[in-house]
XYZ file of C-alpha atoms in Angstrom:
576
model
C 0.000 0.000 0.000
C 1.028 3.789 -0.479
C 1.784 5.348 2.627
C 0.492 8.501 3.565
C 2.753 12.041 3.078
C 4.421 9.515 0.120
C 4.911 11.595 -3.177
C 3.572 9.916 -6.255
C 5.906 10.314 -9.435
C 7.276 14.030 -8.148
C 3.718 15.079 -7.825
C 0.957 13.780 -6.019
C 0.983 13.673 -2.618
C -1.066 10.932 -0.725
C -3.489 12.336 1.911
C -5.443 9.683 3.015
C -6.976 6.449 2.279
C -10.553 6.904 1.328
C -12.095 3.195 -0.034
C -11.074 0.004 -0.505
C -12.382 -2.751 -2.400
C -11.313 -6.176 -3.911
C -7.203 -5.849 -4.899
C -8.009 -1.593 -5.089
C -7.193 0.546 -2.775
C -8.544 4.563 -3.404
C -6.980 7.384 -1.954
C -7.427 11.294 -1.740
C -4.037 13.025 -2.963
C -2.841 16.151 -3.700
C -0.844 17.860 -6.643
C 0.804 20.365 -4.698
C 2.059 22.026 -7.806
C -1.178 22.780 -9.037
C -2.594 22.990 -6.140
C -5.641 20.708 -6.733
C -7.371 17.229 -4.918
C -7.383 14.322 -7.279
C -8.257 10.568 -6.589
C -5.750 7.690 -6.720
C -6.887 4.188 -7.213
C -4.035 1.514 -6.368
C -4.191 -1.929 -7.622
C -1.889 -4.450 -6.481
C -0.991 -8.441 -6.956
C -3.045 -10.229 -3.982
C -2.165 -13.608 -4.944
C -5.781 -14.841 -5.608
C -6.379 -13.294 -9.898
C -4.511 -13.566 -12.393
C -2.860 -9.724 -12.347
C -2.258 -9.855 -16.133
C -5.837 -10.495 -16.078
C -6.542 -7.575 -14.147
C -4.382 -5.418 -15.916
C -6.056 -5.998 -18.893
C -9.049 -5.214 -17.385
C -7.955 -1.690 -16.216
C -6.504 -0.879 -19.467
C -9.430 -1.184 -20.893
C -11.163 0.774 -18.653
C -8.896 3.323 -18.772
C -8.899 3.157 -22.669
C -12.651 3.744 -22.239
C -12.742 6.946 -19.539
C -10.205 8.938 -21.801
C -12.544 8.753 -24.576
C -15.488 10.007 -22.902
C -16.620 13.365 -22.225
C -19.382 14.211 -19.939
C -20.565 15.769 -16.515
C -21.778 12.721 -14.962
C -18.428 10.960 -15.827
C -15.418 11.003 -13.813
C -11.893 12.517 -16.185
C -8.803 9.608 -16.316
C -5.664 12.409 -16.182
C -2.610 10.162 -15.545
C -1.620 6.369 -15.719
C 1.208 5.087 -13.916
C 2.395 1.902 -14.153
C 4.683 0.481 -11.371
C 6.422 -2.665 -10.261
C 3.580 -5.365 -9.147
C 1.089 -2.126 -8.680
C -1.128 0.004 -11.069
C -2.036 3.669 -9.851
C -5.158 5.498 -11.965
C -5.431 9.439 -11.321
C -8.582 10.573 -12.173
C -11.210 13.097 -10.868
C -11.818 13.282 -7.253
C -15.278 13.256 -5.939
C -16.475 15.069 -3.378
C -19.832 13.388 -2.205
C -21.352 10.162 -0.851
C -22.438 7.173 -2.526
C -26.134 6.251 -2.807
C -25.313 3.490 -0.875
C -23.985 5.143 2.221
C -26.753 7.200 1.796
C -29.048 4.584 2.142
C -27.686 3.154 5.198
C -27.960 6.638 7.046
C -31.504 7.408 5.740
C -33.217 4.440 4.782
C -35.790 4.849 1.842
C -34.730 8.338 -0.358
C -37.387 10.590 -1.306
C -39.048 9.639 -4.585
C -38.805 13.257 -5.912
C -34.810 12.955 -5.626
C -34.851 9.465 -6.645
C -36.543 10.744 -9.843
C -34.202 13.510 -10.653
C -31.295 10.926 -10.173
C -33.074 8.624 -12.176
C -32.931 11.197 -15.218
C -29.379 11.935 -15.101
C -28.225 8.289 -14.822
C -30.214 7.719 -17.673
C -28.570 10.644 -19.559
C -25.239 8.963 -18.524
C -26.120 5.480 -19.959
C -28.044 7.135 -22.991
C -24.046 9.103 -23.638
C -22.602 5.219 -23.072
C -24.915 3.418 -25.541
C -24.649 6.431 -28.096
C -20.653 5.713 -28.107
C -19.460 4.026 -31.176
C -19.576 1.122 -30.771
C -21.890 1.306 -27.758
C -20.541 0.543 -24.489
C -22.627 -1.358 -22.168
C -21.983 -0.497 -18.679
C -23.592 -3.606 -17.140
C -23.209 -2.928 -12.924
C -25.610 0.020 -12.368
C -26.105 -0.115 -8.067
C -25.874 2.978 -5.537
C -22.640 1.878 -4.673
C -21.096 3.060 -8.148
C -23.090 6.083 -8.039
C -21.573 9.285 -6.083
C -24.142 12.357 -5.332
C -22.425 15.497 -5.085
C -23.315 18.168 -2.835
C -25.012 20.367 -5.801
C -26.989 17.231 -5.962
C -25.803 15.925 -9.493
C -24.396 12.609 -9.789
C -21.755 10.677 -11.051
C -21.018 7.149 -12.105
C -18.240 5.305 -11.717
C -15.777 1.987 -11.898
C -16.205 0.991 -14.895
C -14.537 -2.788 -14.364
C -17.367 -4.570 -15.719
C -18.049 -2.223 -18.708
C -17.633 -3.651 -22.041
C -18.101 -2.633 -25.518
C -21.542 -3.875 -27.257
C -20.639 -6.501 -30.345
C -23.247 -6.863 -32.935
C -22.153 -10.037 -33.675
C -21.731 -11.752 -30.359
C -24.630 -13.874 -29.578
C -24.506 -13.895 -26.161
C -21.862 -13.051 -23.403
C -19.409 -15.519 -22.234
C -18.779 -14.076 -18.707
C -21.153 -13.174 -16.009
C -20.640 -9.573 -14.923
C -22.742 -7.739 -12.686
C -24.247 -7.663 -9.157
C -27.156 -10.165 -8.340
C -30.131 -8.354 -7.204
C -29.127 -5.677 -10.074
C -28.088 -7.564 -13.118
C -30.299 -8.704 -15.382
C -31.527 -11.937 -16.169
C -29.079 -12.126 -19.630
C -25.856 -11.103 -17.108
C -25.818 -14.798 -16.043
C -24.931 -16.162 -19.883
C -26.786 -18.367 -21.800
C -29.438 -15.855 -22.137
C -28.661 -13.357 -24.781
C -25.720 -10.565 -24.993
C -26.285 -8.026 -22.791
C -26.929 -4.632 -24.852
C -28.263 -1.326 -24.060
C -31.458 -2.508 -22.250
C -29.122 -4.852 -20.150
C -28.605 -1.148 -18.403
C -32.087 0.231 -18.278
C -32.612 -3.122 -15.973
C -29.684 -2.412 -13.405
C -31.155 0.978 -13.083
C -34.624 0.104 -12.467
C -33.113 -2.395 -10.077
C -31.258 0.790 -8.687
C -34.687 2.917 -8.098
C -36.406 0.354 -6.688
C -33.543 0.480 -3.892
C -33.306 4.076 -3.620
C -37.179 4.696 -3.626
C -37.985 1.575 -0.737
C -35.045 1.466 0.593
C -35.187 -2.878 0.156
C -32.241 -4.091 -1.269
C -32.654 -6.483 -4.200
C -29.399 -7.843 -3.945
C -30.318 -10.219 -0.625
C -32.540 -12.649 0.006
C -34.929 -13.650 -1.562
C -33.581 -11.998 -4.453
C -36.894 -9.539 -5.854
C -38.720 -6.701 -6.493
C -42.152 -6.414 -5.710
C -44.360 -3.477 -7.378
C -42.896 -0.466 -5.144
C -46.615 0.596 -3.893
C -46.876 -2.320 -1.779
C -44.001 -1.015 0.501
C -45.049 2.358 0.493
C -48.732 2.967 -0.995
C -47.793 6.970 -0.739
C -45.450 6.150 -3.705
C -46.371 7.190 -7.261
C -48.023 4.522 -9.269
C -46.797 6.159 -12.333
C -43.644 5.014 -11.113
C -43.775 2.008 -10.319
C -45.126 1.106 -13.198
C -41.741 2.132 -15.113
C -39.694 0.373 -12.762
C -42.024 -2.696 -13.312
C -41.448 -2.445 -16.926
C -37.647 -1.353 -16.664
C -37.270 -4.714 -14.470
C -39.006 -7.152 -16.949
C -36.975 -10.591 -17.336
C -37.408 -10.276 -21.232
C -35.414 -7.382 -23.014
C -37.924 -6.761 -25.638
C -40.539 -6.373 -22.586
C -38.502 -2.948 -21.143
C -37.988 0.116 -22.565
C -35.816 -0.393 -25.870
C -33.703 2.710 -24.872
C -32.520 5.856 -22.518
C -34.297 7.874 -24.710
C -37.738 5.955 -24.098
C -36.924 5.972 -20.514
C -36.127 9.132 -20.101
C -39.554 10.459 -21.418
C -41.056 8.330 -19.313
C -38.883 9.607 -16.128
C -40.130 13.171 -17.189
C -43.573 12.557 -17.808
C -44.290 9.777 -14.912
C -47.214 12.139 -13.522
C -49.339 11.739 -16.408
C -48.901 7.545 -16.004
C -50.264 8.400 -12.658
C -53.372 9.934 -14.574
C -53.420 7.232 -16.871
C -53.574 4.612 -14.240
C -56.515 6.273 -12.465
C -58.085 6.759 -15.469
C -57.354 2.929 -16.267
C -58.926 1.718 -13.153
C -61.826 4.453 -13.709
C -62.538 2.598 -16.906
C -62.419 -0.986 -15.556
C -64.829 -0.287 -12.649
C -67.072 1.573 -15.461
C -66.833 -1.724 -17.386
C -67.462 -4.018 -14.432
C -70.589 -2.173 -13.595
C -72.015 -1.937 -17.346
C -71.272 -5.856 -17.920
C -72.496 -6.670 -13.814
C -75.843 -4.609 -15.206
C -76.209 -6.439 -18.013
C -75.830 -9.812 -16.335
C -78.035 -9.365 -13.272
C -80.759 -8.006 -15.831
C -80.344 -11.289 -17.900
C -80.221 -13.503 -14.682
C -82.439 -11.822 -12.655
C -84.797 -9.582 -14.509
C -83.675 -6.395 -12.399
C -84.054 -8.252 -8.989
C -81.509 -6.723 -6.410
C -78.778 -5.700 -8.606
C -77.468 -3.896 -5.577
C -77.871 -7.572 -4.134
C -75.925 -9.002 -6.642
C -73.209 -6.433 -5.927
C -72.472 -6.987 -2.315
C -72.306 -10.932 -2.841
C -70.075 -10.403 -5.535
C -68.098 -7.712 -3.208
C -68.440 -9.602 0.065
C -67.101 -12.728 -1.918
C -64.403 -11.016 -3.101
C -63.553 -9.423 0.558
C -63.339 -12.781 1.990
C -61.014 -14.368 -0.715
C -58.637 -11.727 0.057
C -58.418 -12.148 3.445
C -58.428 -16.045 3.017
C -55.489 -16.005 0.445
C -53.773 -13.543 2.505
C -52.812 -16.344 5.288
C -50.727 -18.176 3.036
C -48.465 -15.290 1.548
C -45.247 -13.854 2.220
C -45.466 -10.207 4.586
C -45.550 -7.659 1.789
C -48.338 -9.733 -0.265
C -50.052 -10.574 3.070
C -50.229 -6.784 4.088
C -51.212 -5.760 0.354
C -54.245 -8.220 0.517
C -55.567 -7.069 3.707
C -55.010 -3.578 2.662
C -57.308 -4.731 -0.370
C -60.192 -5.888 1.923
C -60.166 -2.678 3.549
C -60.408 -0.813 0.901
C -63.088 -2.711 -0.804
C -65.526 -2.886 2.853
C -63.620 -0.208 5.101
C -67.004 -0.794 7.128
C -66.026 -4.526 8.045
C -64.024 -5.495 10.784
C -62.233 -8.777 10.044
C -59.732 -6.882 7.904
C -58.435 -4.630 9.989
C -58.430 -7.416 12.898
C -56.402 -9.771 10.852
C -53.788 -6.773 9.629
C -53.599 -6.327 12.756
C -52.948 -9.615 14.602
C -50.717 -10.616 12.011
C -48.098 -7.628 12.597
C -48.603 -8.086 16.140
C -47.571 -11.694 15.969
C -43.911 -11.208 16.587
C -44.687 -9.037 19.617
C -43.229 -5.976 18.118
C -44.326 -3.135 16.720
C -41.694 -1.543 14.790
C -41.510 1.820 13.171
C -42.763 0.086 9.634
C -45.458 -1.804 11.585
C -46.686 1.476 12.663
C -46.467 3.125 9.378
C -48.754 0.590 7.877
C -51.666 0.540 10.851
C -51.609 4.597 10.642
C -51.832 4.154 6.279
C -54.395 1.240 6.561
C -56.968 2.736 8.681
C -57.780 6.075 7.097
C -61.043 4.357 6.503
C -61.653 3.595 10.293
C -64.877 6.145 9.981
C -66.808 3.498 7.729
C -66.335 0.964 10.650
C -67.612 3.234 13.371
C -70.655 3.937 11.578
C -71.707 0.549 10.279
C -70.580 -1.309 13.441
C -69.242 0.739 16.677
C -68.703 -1.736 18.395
C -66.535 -3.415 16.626
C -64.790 -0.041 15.848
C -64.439 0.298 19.699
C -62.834 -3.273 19.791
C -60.405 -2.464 17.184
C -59.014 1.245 18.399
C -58.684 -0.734 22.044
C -56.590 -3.179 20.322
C -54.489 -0.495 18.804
C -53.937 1.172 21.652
C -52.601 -1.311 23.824
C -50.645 -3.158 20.538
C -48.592 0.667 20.168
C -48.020 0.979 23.936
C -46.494 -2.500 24.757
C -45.230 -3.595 21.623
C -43.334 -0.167 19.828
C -39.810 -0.795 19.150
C -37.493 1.451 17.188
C -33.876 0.131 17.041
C -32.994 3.887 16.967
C -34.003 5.360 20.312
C -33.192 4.085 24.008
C -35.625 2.305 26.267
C -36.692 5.042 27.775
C -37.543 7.482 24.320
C -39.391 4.239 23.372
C -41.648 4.083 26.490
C -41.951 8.016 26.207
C -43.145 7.721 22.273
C -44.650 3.976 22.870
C -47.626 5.968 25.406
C -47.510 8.833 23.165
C -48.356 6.656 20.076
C -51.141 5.141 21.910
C -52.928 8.013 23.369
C -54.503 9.024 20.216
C -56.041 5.341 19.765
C -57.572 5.218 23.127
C -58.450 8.782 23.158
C -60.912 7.541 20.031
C -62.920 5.021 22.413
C -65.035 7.748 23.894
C -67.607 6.792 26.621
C -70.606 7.154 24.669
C -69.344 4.665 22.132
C -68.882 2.023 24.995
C -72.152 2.530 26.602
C -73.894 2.454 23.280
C -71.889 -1.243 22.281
C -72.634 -2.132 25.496
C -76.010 -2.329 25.594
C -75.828 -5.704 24.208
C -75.180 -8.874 26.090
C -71.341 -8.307 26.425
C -71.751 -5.036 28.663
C -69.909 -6.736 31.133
C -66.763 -7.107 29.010
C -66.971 -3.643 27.826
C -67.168 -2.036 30.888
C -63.800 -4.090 31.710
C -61.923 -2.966 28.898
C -63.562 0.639 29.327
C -62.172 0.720 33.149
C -58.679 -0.822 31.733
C -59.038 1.953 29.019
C -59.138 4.935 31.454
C -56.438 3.420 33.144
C -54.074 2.792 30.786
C -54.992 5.865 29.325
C -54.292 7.567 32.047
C -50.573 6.071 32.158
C -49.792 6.654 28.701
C -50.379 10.492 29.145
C -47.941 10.551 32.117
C -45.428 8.663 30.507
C -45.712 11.376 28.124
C -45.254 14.112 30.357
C -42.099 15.318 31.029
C -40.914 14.252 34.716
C -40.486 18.066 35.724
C -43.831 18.379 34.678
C -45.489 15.737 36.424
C -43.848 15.265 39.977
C -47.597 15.644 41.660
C -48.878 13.060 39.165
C -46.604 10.433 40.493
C -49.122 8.944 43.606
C -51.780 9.052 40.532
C -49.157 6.866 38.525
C -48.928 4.260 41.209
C -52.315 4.157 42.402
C -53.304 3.306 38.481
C -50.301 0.517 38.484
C -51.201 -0.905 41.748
C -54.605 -1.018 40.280
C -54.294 -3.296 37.151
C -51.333 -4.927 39.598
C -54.034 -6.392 42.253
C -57.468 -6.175 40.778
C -56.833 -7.699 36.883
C -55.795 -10.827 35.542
C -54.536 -9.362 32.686
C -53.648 -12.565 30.579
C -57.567 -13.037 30.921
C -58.608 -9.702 29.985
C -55.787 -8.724 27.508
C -56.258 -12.535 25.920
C -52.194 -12.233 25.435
C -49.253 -13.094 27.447
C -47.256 -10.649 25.521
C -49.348 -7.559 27.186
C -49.174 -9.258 30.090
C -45.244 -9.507 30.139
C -44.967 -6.083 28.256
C -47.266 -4.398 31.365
C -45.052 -6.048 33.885
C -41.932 -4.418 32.055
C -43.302 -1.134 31.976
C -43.962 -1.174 35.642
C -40.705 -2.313 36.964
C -38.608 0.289 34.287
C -40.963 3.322 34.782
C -39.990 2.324 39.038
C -36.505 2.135 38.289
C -35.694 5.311 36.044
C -38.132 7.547 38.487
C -37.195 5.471 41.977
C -36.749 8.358 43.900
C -40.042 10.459 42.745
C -42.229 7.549 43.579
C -40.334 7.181 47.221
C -41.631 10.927 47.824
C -44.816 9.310 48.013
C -44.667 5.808 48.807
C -42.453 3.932 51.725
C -39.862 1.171 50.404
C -42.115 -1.268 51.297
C -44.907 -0.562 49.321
C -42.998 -0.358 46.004
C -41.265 -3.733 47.011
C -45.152 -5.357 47.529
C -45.991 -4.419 44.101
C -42.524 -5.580 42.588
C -43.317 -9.190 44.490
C -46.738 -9.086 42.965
C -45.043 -8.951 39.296
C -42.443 -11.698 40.422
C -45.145 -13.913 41.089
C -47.122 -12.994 38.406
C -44.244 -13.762 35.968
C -43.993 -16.911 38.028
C -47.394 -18.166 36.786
C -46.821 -17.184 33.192
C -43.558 -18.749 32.657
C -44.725 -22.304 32.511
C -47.113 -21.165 30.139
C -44.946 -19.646 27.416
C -42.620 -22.290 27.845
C -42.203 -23.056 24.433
C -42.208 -19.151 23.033
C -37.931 -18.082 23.534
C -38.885 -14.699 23.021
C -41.248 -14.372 25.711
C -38.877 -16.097 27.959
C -36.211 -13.767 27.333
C -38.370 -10.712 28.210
C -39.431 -12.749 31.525
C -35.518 -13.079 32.263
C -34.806 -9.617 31.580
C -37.682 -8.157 34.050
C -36.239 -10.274 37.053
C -32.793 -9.182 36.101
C -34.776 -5.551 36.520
C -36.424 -6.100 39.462
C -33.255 -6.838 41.021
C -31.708 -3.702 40.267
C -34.283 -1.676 40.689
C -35.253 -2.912 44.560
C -30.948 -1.938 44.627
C -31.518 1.345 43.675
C -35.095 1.438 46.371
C -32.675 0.920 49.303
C -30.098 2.854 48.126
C -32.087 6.403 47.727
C -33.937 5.061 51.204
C -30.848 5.394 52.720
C -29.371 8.258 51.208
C -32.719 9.938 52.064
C -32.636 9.219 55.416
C -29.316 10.291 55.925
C -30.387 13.346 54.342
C -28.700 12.981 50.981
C -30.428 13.661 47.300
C -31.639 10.606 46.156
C -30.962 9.084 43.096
């Protein structure tokens, strides 16, 4: 390797290393007598490739770079050739790749995506238009630097080849699965311009959902289905960009590039599409329940045919993968948003792991902009459901991103808004049938819980008179509920039992202000027993288990912490 502060052939001065990859090694350097940054890449014998091989290779790429000239391109300026090494000057770039940029931010906004989208595929149109054309063949965010004036530019060129009419198909696979396209693996066609307009669809589809084709399972699904806030116009060009057949994409960058700039209208056009089809299904519905029926209950006819429908999607949603499964039941919804099983089974099925997560959330919040159908046809049901909700978001929320702590804080406030939408005259009016009993269970539970989740959201200098409040609501649901037999889950149960014993621990001393040691260690022996009886009972679920572990190991430390700000209190110290 170069060492840093080493001149380079009387000029360039190495700075620092910034990448490495394979037998390359890149660094920043600096030609002092010109006073300008440039990039080095270093390639050295590693013992595993053939170096000749390699060489080759990077003569060829370099033979390539010289001979272009454009913005989005990097400039080759010097070639030096050493003893078991190769060193490439060309343009440094200041930036980050789209990769990088995806690991800090997750999912990129489509309307950047977009304008990214255009000037790649201005890049690749300039590659193709070459003569012959040159086929660039590993299109991915890693080989694609953004600037900070938000342009773009492509580079390593290793796999880049130039495009022979007369080859019939390519003798060595090139690319990166997830990206390449279906001809990169041989046997399949040479790869040729639309080989390109492939990787890059590949390439939005990362960018816009943030899901990375290139691990398993290996796909794309349409890009709506992640994120139904996405524009269908689109997806629908990376659907087409992405089709296994070459003749089934776009036949160039220029086609693509229209496309790109005019992807609002294919929104139109879809809506207008689907306009049509429901106009259709109605006239030819009409027609048949007038030959069928003579005019008998064509509105009849429509619900069995909807209600039909509804349950088909929910039945063949049990048996597909998540992003399928969630599109189905999204698809129930929106053909009955006034029936409940739906949203039940959307539900239950992302509550199934016992977490929450930030995407989890996302797609309850964008699945129930509907709930108003619900509450009308059926309010008790509706009731049921933003109950279910609430509690789901207060003990199962989890994002990897925040401490304990934020999560409890953003867990209750989360919740609040669900159980603030099970007003009193809603239970009283479900209640009047034979249930009441249950109803005015989960209504008491309600208030409480409530209750909690707005003083977890408080902050603690805000609430230090709400604390005896606090523990009168925990000591509460602590003596007087089963809560495995009201909840009708372990999980809340267990989750409950955690936010008691953390919410005592962080806020120890605030609750002693109130209570005497001995009372807070009662309640923390009622949730050792109580974990006691649950533990045989979720024997066989590790995860549950694990949480069980983890509140004893809490309990511990927190009755630790009881005796220590006891003492310090009495021997008039601040507590802790």
């Amino acid at each position: 390797m170069l060492e840093i502060g080493q001149i380079i052939d009387g000029k360039y001065k190495i700075l620092n290393v910034i990448g490495k990859g394979g037998m390359s090694v890149v660094y920043l350097a600096m030609n002092e007598r010109a006073n300008k940054q440039w990039a080095i890449k270093e390639v050295r014998k590693d013992g595993t490739q053939d170096f000749n091989v390699v060489r080759q290779g990077l003569v060829a790429e370099i033979d390539m770079l010289k001979r272009f000239n454009h913005p989005n391109l990097p400039s080759i300026v010097d070639v030096i050739d050493g003893n078991g090494s190769f060193l490439i000057v060309m343009d440094y770039i200041e930036g980050i790749a789209l990769d990088k940029k995806l690991q800090e931010e997750g999912a990129l906004p489509q309307s950047s995506v977009i304008e990214w989208s255009k000037q790649l595929c201005d890049v690749l149109g300039y590659l193709h238009s070459r003569k012959p054309p040159i086929i660039y063949r590993d299109m991915k965010p890693a080989n694609v630097m953004l600037k900070p004036d938000n342009t773009i530019t492509l580079i390593d060129f290793g796999t880049a080849r130039e495009f022979k009419l007369s080859s019939v198909e390519d003798t060595t696979v090139l690319g990166t699965r997830g990206y390449a396209a279906p001809e990169q693996y041989g046997g399949q066609g040479q790869t040729d311009p639309r080989t390109d307009i492939y990787c890059l669809g590949a390439t939005m589809y990362h960018l816009v959902t943030g899901y990375n084709p290139a691990v398993p399972p290996y796909e794309m699904v349409p890009i709506r289905q992640i994120n139904e806030l996405l524009s269908s116009g689109l997806e629908a060009i990376i659907l087409k960009c992405t089709r296994p057949n070459p003749p089934d994409r776009y036949q160039s960058c220029a086609e693509l590039m229209y496309a790109l700039e005019h992807y609002q209208e294919l929104d139109a056009e879809s809506q207008h599409i689907q306009n049509i089809k429901w106009r259709s299904f109605i006239a030819a519905a009409s027609l048949a329940v007038v030959a069928l029926i003579g005019g008998f209950g064509f509105s009849l006819a429509k619900n069995v045919q909807t209600k039909s429908t509804y349950e088909s999607y929910i039945e063949t949603a049990t048996n597909l993968p998540f992003d399928e499964r969630v599109q189905y039941y999204k698809n129930a919804i929106d053909l009955r948003p006034e029936k409940y099983e739906a949203y039940k089974q959307l539900l239950d099925y992302l509550n199934q792991d016992d977490v929450i997560d930030v995407n989890d959330f996302g797609i309850i919040t964008k699945s129930t902009d509907k709930l108003s159908e619900l509450k009308k046809e059926d309010p008790e049901k509706y009731a049921i459901f933003c109950y279910d909700c609430a509690i789901s978001i207060y003990f199962n929320y989890y994002d990897v991103s925040i401490t304990e702590n934020m999560r409890n804080s953003e867990a209750a406030r989360q919740s609040i808004d669900w159980f603030g939408k099970i007003d009193e005259s809603l239970i009283n009016s479900a209640g009047k049938k034979a249930n009441r009993n249950d109803y005015d269970k989960m209504c008491d539970k309600k208030e409480i819980l409530h209750s909690l989740a707005k003083f977890q959201n408080t902050p603690v200098k805000d609430n230090q008179d709400k604390f005896n409040e606090s523990w009168d609501n925990y000591t509460k649901i602590l003596n007087e509920y089963n809560l495995v037999e009201v909840a009708g889950d372990y999980n809340v149960a267990i989750s409950f039992y955690n936010t008691f014993v953390i919410d005592v621990n962080n806020y120890s001393a605030n609750y002693l202000a109130y209570k005497s040691a001995a009372e807070i260690d009662s309640n923390l022996q009622i949730v050792t027993q109580k974990l006691n009886e649950i533990e045989p009972l979720v024997s066989q679920n590790p995860n549950q288990l694990e949480k069980i572990a983890k509140i004893r190991n809490n309990i511990k430390s927190t009755k630790n912490k009881i005796v220590k700000n006891e003492n310090l209190s009495a021997e008039g110290g601040t507590a802790q």
